[in-house]
Coordinates of C-alpha atoms and ligand atoms in Angstrom, one line a residue:
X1 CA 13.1 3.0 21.3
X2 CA 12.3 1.0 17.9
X3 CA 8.5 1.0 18.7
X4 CA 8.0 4.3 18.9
X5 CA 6.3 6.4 16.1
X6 CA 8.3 8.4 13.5
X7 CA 7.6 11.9 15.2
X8 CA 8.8 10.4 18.4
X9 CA 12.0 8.8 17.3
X10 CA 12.4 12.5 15.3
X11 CA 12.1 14.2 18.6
X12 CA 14.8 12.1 20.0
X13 CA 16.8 12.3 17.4
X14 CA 16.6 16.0 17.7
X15 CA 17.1 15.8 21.8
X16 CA 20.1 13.7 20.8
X17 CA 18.8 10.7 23.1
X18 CA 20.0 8.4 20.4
X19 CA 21.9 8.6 16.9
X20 CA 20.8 7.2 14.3
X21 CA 23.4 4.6 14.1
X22 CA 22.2 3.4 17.0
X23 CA 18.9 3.4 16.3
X24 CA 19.8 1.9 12.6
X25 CA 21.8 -0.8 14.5
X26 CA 18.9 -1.8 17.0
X27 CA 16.2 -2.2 13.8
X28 CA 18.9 -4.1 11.6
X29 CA 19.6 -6.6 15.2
X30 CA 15.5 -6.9 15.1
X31 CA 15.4 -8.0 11.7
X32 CA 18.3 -10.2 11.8
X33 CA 16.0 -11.8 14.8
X34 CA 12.3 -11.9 13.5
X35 CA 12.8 -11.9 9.7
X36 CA 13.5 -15.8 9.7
X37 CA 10.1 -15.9 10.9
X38 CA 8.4 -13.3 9.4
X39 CA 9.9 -13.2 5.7
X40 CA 8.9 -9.4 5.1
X41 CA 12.4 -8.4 4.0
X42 CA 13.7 -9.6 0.7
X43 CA 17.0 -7.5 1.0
X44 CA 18.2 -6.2 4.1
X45 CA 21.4 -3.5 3.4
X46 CA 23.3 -3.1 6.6
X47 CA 26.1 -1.9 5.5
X48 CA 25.0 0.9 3.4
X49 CA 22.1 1.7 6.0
X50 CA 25.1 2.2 8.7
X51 CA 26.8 4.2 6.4
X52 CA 23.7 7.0 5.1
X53 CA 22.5 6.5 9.3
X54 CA 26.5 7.9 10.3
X55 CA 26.1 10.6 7.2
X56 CA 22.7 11.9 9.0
X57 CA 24.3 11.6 12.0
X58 CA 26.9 14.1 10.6
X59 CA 24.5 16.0 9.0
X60 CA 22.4 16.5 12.3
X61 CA 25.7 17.8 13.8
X62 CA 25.9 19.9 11.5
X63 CA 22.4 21.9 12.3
X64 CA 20.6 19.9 9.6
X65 CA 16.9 19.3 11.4
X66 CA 15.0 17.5 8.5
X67 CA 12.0 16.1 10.1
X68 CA 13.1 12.8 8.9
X69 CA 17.0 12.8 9.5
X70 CA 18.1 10.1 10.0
X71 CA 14.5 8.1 10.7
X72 CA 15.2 4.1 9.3
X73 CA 12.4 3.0 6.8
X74 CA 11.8 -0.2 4.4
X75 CA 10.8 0.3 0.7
X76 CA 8.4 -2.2 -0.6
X77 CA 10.5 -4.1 -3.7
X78 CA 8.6 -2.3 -6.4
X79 CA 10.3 0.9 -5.9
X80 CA 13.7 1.1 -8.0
X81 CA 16.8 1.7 -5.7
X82 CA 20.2 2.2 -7.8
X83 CA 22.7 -0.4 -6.6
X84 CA 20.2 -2.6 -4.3
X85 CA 18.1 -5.2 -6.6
X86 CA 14.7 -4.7 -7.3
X87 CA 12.8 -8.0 -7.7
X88 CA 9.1 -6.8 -7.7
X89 CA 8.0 -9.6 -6.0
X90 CA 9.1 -11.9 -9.0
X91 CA 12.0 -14.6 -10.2
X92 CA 11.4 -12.0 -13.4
X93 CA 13.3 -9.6 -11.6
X94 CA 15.1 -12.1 -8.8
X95 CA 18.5 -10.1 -10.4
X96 CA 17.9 -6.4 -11.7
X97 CA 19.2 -4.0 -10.3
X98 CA 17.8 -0.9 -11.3
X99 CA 20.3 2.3 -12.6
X100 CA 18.5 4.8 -10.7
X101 CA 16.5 5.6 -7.6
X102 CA 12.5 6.0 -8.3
X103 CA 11.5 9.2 -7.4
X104 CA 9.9 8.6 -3.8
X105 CA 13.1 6.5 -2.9
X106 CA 15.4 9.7 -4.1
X107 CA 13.1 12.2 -1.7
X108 CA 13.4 10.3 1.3
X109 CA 17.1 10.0 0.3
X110 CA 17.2 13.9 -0.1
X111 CA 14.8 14.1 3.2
X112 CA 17.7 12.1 4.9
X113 CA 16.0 9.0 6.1
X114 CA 17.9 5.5 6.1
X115 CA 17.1 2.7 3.8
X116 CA 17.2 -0.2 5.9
X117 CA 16.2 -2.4 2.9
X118 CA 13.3 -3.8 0.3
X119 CA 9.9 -5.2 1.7
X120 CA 8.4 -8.5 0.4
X121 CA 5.0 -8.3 -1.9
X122 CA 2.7 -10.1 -4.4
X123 CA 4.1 -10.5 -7.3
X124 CA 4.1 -7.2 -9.2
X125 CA 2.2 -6.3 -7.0
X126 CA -0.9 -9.0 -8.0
X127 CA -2.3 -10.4 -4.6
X128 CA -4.2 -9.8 -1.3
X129 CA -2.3 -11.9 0.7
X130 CA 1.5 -11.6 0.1
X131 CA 1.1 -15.5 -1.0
X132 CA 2.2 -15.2 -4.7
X133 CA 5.6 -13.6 -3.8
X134 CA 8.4 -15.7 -5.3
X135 CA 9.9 -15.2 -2.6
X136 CA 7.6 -16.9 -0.1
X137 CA 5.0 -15.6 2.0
X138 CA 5.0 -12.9 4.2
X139 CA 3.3 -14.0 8.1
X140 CA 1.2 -11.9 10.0
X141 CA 3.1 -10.8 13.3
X142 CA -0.2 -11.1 15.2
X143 CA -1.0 -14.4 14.4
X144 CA 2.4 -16.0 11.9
X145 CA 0.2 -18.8 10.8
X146 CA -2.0 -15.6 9.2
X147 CA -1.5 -13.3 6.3
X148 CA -0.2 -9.9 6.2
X149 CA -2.7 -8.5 3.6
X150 CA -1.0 -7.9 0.2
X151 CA 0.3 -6.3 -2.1
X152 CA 2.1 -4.2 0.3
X153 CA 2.0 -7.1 3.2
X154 CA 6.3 -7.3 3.5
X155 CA 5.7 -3.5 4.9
X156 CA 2.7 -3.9 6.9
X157 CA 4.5 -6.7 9.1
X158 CA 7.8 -4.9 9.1
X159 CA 6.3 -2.1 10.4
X160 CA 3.7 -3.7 12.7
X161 CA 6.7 -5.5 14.3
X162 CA 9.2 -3.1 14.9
X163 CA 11.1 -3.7 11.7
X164 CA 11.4 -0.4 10.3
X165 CA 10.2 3.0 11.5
X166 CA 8.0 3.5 8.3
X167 CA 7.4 2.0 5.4
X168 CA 6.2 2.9 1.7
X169 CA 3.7 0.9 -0.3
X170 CA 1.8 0.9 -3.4
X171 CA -1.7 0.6 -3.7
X172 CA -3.5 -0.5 -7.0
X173 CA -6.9 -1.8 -5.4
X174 CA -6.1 -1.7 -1.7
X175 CA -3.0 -2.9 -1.4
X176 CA -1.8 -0.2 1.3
X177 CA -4.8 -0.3 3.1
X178 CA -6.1 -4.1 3.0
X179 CA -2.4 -4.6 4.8
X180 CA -2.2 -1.8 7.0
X181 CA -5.7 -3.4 8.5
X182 CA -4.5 -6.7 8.7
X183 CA -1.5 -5.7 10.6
X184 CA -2.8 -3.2 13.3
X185 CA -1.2 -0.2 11.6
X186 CA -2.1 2.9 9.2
X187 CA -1.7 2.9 5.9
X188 CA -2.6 6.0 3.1
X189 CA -3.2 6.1 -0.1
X190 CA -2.9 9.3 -1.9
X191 CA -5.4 10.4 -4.6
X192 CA -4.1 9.8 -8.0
X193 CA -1.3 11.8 -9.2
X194 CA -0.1 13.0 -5.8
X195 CA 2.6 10.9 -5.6
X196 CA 4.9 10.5 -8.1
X197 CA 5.0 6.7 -9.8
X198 CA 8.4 7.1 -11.8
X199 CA 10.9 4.5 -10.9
X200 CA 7.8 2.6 -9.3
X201 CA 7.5 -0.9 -11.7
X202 CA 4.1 -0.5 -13.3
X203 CA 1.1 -3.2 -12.6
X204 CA -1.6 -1.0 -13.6
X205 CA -0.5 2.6 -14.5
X206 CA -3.9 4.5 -14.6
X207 CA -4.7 2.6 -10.9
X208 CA -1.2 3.1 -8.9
X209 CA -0.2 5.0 -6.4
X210 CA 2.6 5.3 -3.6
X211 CA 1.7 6.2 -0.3
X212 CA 3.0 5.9 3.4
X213 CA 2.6 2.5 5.8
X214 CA 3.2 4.0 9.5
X215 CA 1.9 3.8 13.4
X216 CA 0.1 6.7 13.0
X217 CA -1.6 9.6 10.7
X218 CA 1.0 12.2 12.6
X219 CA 3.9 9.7 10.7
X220 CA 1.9 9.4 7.5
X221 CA 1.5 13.0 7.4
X222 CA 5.5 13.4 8.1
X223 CA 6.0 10.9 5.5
X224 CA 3.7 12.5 3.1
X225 CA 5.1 16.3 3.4
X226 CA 8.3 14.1 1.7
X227 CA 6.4 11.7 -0.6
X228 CA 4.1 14.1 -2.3
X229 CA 4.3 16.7 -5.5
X230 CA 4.8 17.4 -8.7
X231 CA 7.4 15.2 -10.6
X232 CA 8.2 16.3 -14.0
X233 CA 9.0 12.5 -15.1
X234 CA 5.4 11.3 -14.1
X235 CA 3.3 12.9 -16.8
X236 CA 0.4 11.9 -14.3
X237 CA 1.7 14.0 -11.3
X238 CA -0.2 16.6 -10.4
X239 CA 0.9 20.3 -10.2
X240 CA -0.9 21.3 -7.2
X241 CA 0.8 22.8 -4.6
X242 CA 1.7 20.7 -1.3
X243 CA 0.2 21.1 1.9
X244 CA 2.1 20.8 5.3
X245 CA 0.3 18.0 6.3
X246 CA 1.3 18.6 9.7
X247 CA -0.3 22.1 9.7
X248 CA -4.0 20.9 9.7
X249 CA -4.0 17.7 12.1
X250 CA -5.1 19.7 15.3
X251 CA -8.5 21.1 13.3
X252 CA -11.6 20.3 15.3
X253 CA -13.6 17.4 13.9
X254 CA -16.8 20.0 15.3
X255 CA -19.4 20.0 12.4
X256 CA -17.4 17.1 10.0
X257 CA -20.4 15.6 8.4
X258 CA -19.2 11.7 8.0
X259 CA -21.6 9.2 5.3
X260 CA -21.2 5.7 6.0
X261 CA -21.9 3.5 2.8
X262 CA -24.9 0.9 3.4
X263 CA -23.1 -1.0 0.4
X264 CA -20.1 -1.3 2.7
X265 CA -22.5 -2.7 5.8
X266 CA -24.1 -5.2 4.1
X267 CA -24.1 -8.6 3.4
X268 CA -20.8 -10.5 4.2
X269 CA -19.2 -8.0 6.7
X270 CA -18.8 -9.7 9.7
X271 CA -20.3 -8.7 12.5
X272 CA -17.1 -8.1 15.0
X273 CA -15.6 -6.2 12.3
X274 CA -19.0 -4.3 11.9
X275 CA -18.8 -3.6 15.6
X276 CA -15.6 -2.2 15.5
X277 CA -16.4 0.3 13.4
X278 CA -19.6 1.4 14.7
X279 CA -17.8 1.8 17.9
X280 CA -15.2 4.1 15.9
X281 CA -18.0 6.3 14.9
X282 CA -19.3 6.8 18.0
X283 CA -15.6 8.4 18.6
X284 CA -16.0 10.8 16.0
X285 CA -19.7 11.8 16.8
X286 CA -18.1 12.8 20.7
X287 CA -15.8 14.9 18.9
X288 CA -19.0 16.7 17.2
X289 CA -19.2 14.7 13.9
X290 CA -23.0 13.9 12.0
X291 CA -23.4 10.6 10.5
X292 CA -25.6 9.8 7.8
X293 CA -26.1 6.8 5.4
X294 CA -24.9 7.2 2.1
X295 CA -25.3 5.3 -0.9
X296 CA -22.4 4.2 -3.2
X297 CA -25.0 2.2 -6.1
X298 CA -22.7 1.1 -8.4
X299 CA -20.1 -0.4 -5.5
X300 CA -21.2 -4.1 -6.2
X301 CA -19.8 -3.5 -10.0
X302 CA -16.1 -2.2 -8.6
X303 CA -13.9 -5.5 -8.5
X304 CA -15.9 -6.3 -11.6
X305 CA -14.7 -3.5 -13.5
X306 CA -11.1 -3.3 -11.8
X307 CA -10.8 -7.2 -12.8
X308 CA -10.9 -6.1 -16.2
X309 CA -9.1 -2.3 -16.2
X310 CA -6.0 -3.9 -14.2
X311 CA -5.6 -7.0 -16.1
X312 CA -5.6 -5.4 -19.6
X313 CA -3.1 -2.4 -18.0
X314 CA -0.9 -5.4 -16.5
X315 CA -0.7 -7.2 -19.9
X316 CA 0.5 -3.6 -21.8
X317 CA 2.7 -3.4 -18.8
X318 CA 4.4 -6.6 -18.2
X319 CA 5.1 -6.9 -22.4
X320 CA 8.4 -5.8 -21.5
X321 CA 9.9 -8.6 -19.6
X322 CA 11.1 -10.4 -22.6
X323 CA 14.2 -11.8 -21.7
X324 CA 16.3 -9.4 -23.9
X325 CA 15.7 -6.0 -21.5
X326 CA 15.2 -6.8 -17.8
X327 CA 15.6 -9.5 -15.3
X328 CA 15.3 -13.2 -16.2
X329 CA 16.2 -15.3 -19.5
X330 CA 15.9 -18.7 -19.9
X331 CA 18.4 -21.2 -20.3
X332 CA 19.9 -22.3 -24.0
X333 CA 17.3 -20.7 -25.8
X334 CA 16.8 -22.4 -29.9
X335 CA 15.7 -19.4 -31.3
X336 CA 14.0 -15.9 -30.8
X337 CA 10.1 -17.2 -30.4
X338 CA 11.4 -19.8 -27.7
X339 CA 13.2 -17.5 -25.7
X340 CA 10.3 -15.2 -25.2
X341 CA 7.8 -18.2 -24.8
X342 CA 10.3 -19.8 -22.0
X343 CA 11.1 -16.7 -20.5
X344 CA 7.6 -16.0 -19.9
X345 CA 6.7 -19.1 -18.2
X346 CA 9.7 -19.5 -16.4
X347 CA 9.4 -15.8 -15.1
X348 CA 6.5 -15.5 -14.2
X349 CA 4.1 -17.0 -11.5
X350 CA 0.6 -18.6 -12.1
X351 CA -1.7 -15.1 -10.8
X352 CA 0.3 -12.8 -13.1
X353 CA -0.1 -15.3 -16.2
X354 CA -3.7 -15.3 -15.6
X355 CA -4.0 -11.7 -15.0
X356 CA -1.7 -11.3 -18.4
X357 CA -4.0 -13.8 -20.4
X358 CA -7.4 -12.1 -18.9
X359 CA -6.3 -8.4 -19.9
X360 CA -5.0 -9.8 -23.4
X361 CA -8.2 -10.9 -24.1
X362 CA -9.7 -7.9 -22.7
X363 CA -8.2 -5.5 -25.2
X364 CA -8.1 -8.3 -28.4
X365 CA -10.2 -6.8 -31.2
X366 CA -13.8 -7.8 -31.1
X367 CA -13.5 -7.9 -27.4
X368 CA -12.7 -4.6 -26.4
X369 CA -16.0 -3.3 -26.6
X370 CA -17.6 -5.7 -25.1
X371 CA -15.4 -5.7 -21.8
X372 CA -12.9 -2.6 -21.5
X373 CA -14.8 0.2 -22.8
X374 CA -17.4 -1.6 -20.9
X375 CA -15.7 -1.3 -17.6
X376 CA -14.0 1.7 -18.6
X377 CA -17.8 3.1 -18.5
X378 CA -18.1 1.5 -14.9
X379 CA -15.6 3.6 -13.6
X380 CA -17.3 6.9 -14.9
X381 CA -20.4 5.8 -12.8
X382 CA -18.5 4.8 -9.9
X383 CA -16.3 8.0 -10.2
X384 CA -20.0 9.6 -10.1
X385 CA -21.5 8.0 -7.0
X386 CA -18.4 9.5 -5.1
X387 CA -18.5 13.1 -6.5
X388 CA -22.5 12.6 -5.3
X389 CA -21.5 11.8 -1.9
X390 CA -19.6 14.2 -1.6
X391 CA -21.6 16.9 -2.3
X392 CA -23.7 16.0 1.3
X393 CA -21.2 14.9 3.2
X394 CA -16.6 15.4 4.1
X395 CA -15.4 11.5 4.5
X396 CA -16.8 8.4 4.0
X397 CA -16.4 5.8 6.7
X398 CA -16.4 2.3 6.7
X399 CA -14.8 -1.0 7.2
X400 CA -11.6 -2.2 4.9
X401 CA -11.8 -5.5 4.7
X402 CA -15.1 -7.4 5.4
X403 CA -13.0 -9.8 8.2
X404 CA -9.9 -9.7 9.8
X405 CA -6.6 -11.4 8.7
X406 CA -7.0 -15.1 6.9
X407 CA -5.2 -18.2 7.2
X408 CA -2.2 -18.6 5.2
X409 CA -3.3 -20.9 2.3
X410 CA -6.8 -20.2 3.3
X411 CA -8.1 -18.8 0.1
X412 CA -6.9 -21.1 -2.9
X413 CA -10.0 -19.8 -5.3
X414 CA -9.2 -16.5 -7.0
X415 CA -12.2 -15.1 -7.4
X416 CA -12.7 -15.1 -3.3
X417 CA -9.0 -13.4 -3.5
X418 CA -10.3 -10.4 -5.8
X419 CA -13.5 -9.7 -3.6
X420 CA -10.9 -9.1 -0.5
X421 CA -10.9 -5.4 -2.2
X422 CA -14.8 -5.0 -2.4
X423 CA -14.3 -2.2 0.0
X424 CA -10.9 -0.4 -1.1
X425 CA -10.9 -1.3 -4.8
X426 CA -13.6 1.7 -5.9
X427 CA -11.3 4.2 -4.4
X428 CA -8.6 3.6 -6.5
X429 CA -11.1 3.8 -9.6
X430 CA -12.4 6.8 -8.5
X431 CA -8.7 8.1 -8.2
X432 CA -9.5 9.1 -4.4
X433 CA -7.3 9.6 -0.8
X434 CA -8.1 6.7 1.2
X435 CA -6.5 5.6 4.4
X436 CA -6.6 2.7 6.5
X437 CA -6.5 3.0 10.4
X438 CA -6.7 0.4 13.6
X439 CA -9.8 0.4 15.0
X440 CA -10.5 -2.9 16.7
X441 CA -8.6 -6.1 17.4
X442 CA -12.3 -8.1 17.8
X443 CA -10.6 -12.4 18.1
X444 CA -7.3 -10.7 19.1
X445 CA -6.3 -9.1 15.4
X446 CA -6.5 -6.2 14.0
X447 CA -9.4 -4.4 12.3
X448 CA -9.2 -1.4 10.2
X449 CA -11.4 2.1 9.9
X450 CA -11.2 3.1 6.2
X451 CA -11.6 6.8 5.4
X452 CA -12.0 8.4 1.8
X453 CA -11.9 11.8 1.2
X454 CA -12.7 13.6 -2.5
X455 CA -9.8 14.4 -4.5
X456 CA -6.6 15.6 -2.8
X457 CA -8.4 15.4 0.7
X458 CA -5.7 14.2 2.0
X459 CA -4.8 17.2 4.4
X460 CA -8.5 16.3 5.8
X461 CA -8.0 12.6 5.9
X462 CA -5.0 13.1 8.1
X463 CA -6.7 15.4 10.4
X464 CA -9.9 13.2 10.6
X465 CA -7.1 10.1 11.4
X466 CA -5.1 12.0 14.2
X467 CA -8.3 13.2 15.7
X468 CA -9.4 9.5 16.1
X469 CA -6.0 8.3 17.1
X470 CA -5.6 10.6 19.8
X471 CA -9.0 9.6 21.5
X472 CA -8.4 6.0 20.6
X473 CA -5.4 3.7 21.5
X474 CA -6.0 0.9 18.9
X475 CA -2.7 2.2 16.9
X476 CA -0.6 1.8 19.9
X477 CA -1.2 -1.9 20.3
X478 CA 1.4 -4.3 19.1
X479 CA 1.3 -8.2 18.4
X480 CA 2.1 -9.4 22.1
X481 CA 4.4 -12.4 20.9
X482 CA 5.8 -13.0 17.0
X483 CA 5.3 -16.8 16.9
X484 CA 7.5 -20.4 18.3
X485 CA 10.0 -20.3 15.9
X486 CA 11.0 -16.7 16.4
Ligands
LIG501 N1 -5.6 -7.2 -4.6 C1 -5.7 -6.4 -5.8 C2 -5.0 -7.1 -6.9 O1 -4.5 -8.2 -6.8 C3 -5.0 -5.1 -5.5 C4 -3.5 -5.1 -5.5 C5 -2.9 -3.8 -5.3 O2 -3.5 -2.8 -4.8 N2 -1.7 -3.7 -5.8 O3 -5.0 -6.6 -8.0

């Protein structure tokens, strides 16, 4: 039962086949199993996930037939949960726990699903590869000597192993979708302002977004009708109304016209990723889609630009963690100035220092000019290329990650960590829906179709998704064996 997809397990939920209990029980036995191995979990809450599964349970007995009653799901650490600590990824934060429940957590609360516990991630979210978690990396259930993908990678695996129903993430500059291709599953990121960010610990405000990691677009859509809308305490949430995201999945793909980026087929994809993808086109063009070659110009200056927008966000952001507030303090501090100094160091790992010290300098006088109002002109022109794009054509198609999963330890340089996003990271400049889908396992892992629709698309990403999925099988494949020592 735990592998099916979320409108599966909802439809035996509803048959009564299985409780929730049952169901909540047979995850919880899974990760007491694999998560020795796989280290996605940072907190796993059996008790309190038994309890809210028997309160659906109740609830379903009592006519409730929320889509999502009783479903079990893992929230990446970032997202604050009253009484369950919310580390963020960080020995900052190895303690807090948070007084209240961030908005997304609260809706799926209200939407009746069961918390089965916190997913592991880059620190504050910094990372491609789940490596800079305090808390250890995260291994890829395909391949455990392998990365997840990061930020979100404690949710990808969880999910692509049978750990959770569904998952939520947070995507900065891929960090929903660069996992969900690593780990053979789908992962969406809304356009900005969909989803509400309150109670979701900032890394880079203007940049961040929640969205769903699943085993298919039918689940992301299910988890979307509960993650999206306006939230009064995001003063960046949109007030558009919400879609059924259900509603529009069946629409014929007949006439979609489909641009593929040549900036995203070029040098230093490789080519059994490349296949993959060209093979997934050929999908949609059965189902009556056109293809044409787009261009995206300014692409090549995206993690450019991000590298200096998400730094200098990070360092406003992270000013907080003082010691005195949240989380950590040093021992037997002297005075005031050493406290902060060794709370700092002690708190914090060595990518979010750098990324700290980068967007300090970034926004010190005499050097704002010259780089943030620099990139901050970047992002205009890559905001342009899209809205350009899309007047000629409905998605953009094209690989998410230029290879498949890495070795763990395999990238030490930080610079070849930041061009992992060359594909993903313009979307979340651009403030756009993009989504991540299986599309390949070329080597035996998993390789990922990313879609990016204009500005709250996301009704027509979904549909584009489902249409795939149901005319492919690559989201129905799962890692044949999880490793020795599992
Ligand atoms: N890899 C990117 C970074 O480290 C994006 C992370 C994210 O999307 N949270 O900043």
């Amino acid at each position: 039962m735990i592998e099916k997809t979320v409108a599966e397990l909802s439809a035996a939920l509803a048959a009564g086949e299985i409780s929730s209990v049952e169901l909540t029980q047979a995850y919880l036995d899974r990760i007491a199993h694999y998560n020795k191995t796989l280290n996605a979990y940072i907190t796993v809450c059996n008790d309190s996930a038994l309890a809210q599964a028997k309160a659906a349970d109740a609830a379903r007995a009592k006519g409730d037939t929320s889509p999502l009653l009783g479903i079990p799901l893992a929230h990446k650490d970032i997202f604050c949960t009253t009484g369950v600590r919310t580390t963020c990824g960080s020995r900052m934060l190895n303690n807090f726990i948070a007084p209240y429940d961030a908005t997304v957590v609260e809706r799926f609360n209200a939407a009746g699903a069961v918390m089965l516990g916190k997913t592991n991630m880059d620190e504050f979210a910094m990372g491609s590869s789940n490596e800079t978690s305090y808390f250890g990396p995260v291994r890829n259930p395909w391949d455990t000597e392998k990365v997840p993908g990061g930020s979100s990678g404690g949710s990808a695996a969880a999910v692509a192993a049978d750990l959770c129903a569904m998952a939520t993430g947070t995507d900065t500059g891929g960090s929903i979708r660069q996992p969900a291709a690593f780990c053979g599953i789908t992962g969406f990121k809304p356009s900005y302002g969909r989803v509400s960010r309150w109670g979701m610990i900032a890394f880079a405000s203007s940049l961040d977004q929640a969205g769903p990691i699943c085993k298919s677009a039918e689940d992301a859509a299910l988890m979307m009708n509960v993650m999206a809308g306006l939230d009064e305490k995001d003063s960046t949430s949109i007030d558009l109304p919400v879609e059924d995201y259900t509603a529009t999945l069946n629409d014929s793909l007949e006439g979609l016209r489909i641009g593929i980026p040549r900036q995203h087929f070029a040098e230093g994809l490789s080519p059994e990723v490349e296949q993959s993808i060209r093979d997934g086109l050929a999908v949609f063009e059965k189902l009556g889609a056109t293809i044409k070659e787009i261009d995206l110009p300014n692409n090549h200056l995206s993690v450019s630009a991000y590298y200096v927008v998400a730094p200098a966000e990070a360092s406003a952001n992270l000013s907080r963690y003082d010691g005195v507030r949240y989380g950590y303090r040093c021992e037997d501090p002297v005075d005031l100035e050493d406290m902060y100094k060794r709370t700092r160091s002690e708190g914090f790992g060595a990518e979010v220092k750098r990324r700290i010290m980068v967007g300090t300098y970034a926004l010190s006088a005499g050097f704002y000019d010259a780089y943030y109002r620099k990139a901050q002109r970047i992002r205009r022109l890559i905001k342009n290329d899209f809205s350009s794009a899309f007047k000629e054509v409905d998605v953009i198609i094209g690989p998410t990650s230029p290879h498949t999963a890495f070795g763990l330890g395999a990238k030490s340089d930080p610079v070849a960590m930041y061009l992992e996003d060359i594909y993903t990271i313009a979307v979340n400049l651009a403030g756009l829906p993009g989504m991540s889908i299986p599309a390949g396992l070329p080597g035996g892992m998993p390789t990922g179709m990313h879609i990016v629709g204009n500005d709250f698309a996301e009704a027509k990403l979904l549909n584009v998704a489902h249409q795939f999925q149901l005319n492919t099988d690559w989201h129905t494949r799962r890692p044949a064996a999880l490793g020795k020592e599992a």
